[in-house]
Amino acid sequence: MASTSALYLLPTTVSAIAADDALDANWWPFGSLDQLDAAITAVGRTLYAAHRPLLQRALDHLAK
């Protein structure tokens, strides 16, 4: 598995739209990794450990 990250600041809220490769795409707003992990776990999904540093880097950048 390979992951690529990008941080986009959008001027308005947009809907998550996907084709058949990701029919269940969703946005997950969060202020901490613990908050995100709890929200994802609550719907029966898993936050992959390898994604945590990428997401933390985005949070750190936004906090500047």
Short mmCIF file of C-alpha atoms in Angstrom, two decimals:
data_model
loop_
_atom_site.label_atom_id
_atom_site.label_comp_id
_atom_site.label_asym_id
_atom_site.label_seq_id
_atom_site.Cartn_x
_atom_site.Cartn_y
_atom_site.Cartn_z
CA MET A 1 0.00 0.00 0.00
CA ALA A 2 1.22 3.50 -0.77
CA SER A 3 -0.22 6.71 0.63
CA THR A 4 0.10 10.21 -0.67
CA SER A 5 -1.10 13.20 1.28
CA ALA A 6 -2.12 16.69 0.28
CA LEU A 7 -3.68 19.48 2.28
CA TYR A 8 -6.27 21.66 0.59
CA LEU A 9 -8.01 24.56 2.28
CA LEU A 10 -11.39 24.93 0.59
CA PRO A 11 -13.42 28.15 0.78
CA THR A 12 -16.69 26.25 1.27
CA THR A 13 -17.87 22.79 2.25
CA VAL A 14 -17.96 20.32 -0.62
CA SER A 15 -19.57 16.89 -0.88
CA ALA A 16 -17.41 13.80 -1.13
CA ILE A 17 -18.20 12.23 -4.51
CA ALA A 18 -16.66 9.02 -5.80
CA ALA A 19 -17.01 6.54 -8.62
CA ASP A 20 -17.23 2.78 -8.24
CA ASP A 21 -13.68 2.66 -6.86
CA ALA A 22 -14.78 4.36 -3.63
CA LEU A 23 -18.56 4.33 -3.38
CA ASP A 24 -18.46 5.00 0.33
CA ALA A 25 -16.18 8.07 0.22
CA ASN A 26 -16.62 10.48 3.08
CA TRP A 27 -15.07 13.58 4.67
CA TRP A 28 -14.01 13.23 8.30
CA PRO A 29 -13.47 16.62 9.96
CA PHE A 30 -11.28 16.42 13.06
CA GLY A 31 -9.31 18.51 15.50
CA SER A 32 -7.15 15.67 16.84
CA LEU A 33 -6.17 12.18 15.85
CA ASP A 34 -8.00 10.77 18.86
CA GLN A 35 -11.21 12.52 17.73
CA LEU A 36 -10.81 11.19 14.19
CA ASP A 37 -10.01 7.68 15.40
CA ALA A 38 -13.11 7.67 17.63
CA ALA A 39 -15.38 8.87 14.80
CA ILE A 40 -14.03 6.31 12.34
CA THR A 41 -14.17 3.48 14.88
CA ALA A 42 -17.78 4.41 15.77
CA VAL A 43 -18.87 3.51 12.22
CA GLY A 44 -16.90 0.27 12.14
CA ARG A 45 -13.86 1.46 10.23
CA THR A 46 -10.16 1.63 11.04
CA LEU A 47 -7.71 4.52 10.95
CA TYR A 48 -4.55 2.95 9.54
CA ALA A 49 -1.50 3.46 11.71
CA ALA A 50 0.59 4.50 8.69
CA HIS A 51 -1.79 7.41 8.06
CA ARG A 52 -1.50 8.86 11.55
CA PRO A 53 1.81 10.73 10.96
CA LEU A 54 0.47 12.20 7.70
CA LEU A 55 -2.67 13.45 9.40
CA GLN A 56 -0.73 14.78 12.39
CA ARG A 57 1.52 16.74 10.05
CA ALA A 58 -1.57 18.36 8.52
CA LEU A 59 -2.91 19.26 11.98
CA ASP A 60 0.46 20.70 12.97
CA HIS A 61 0.59 22.80 9.79
CA LEU A 62 -2.91 24.17 10.36
CA ALA A 63 -2.06 25.09 13.96
CA LYS A 64 0.72 27.46 12.83
#
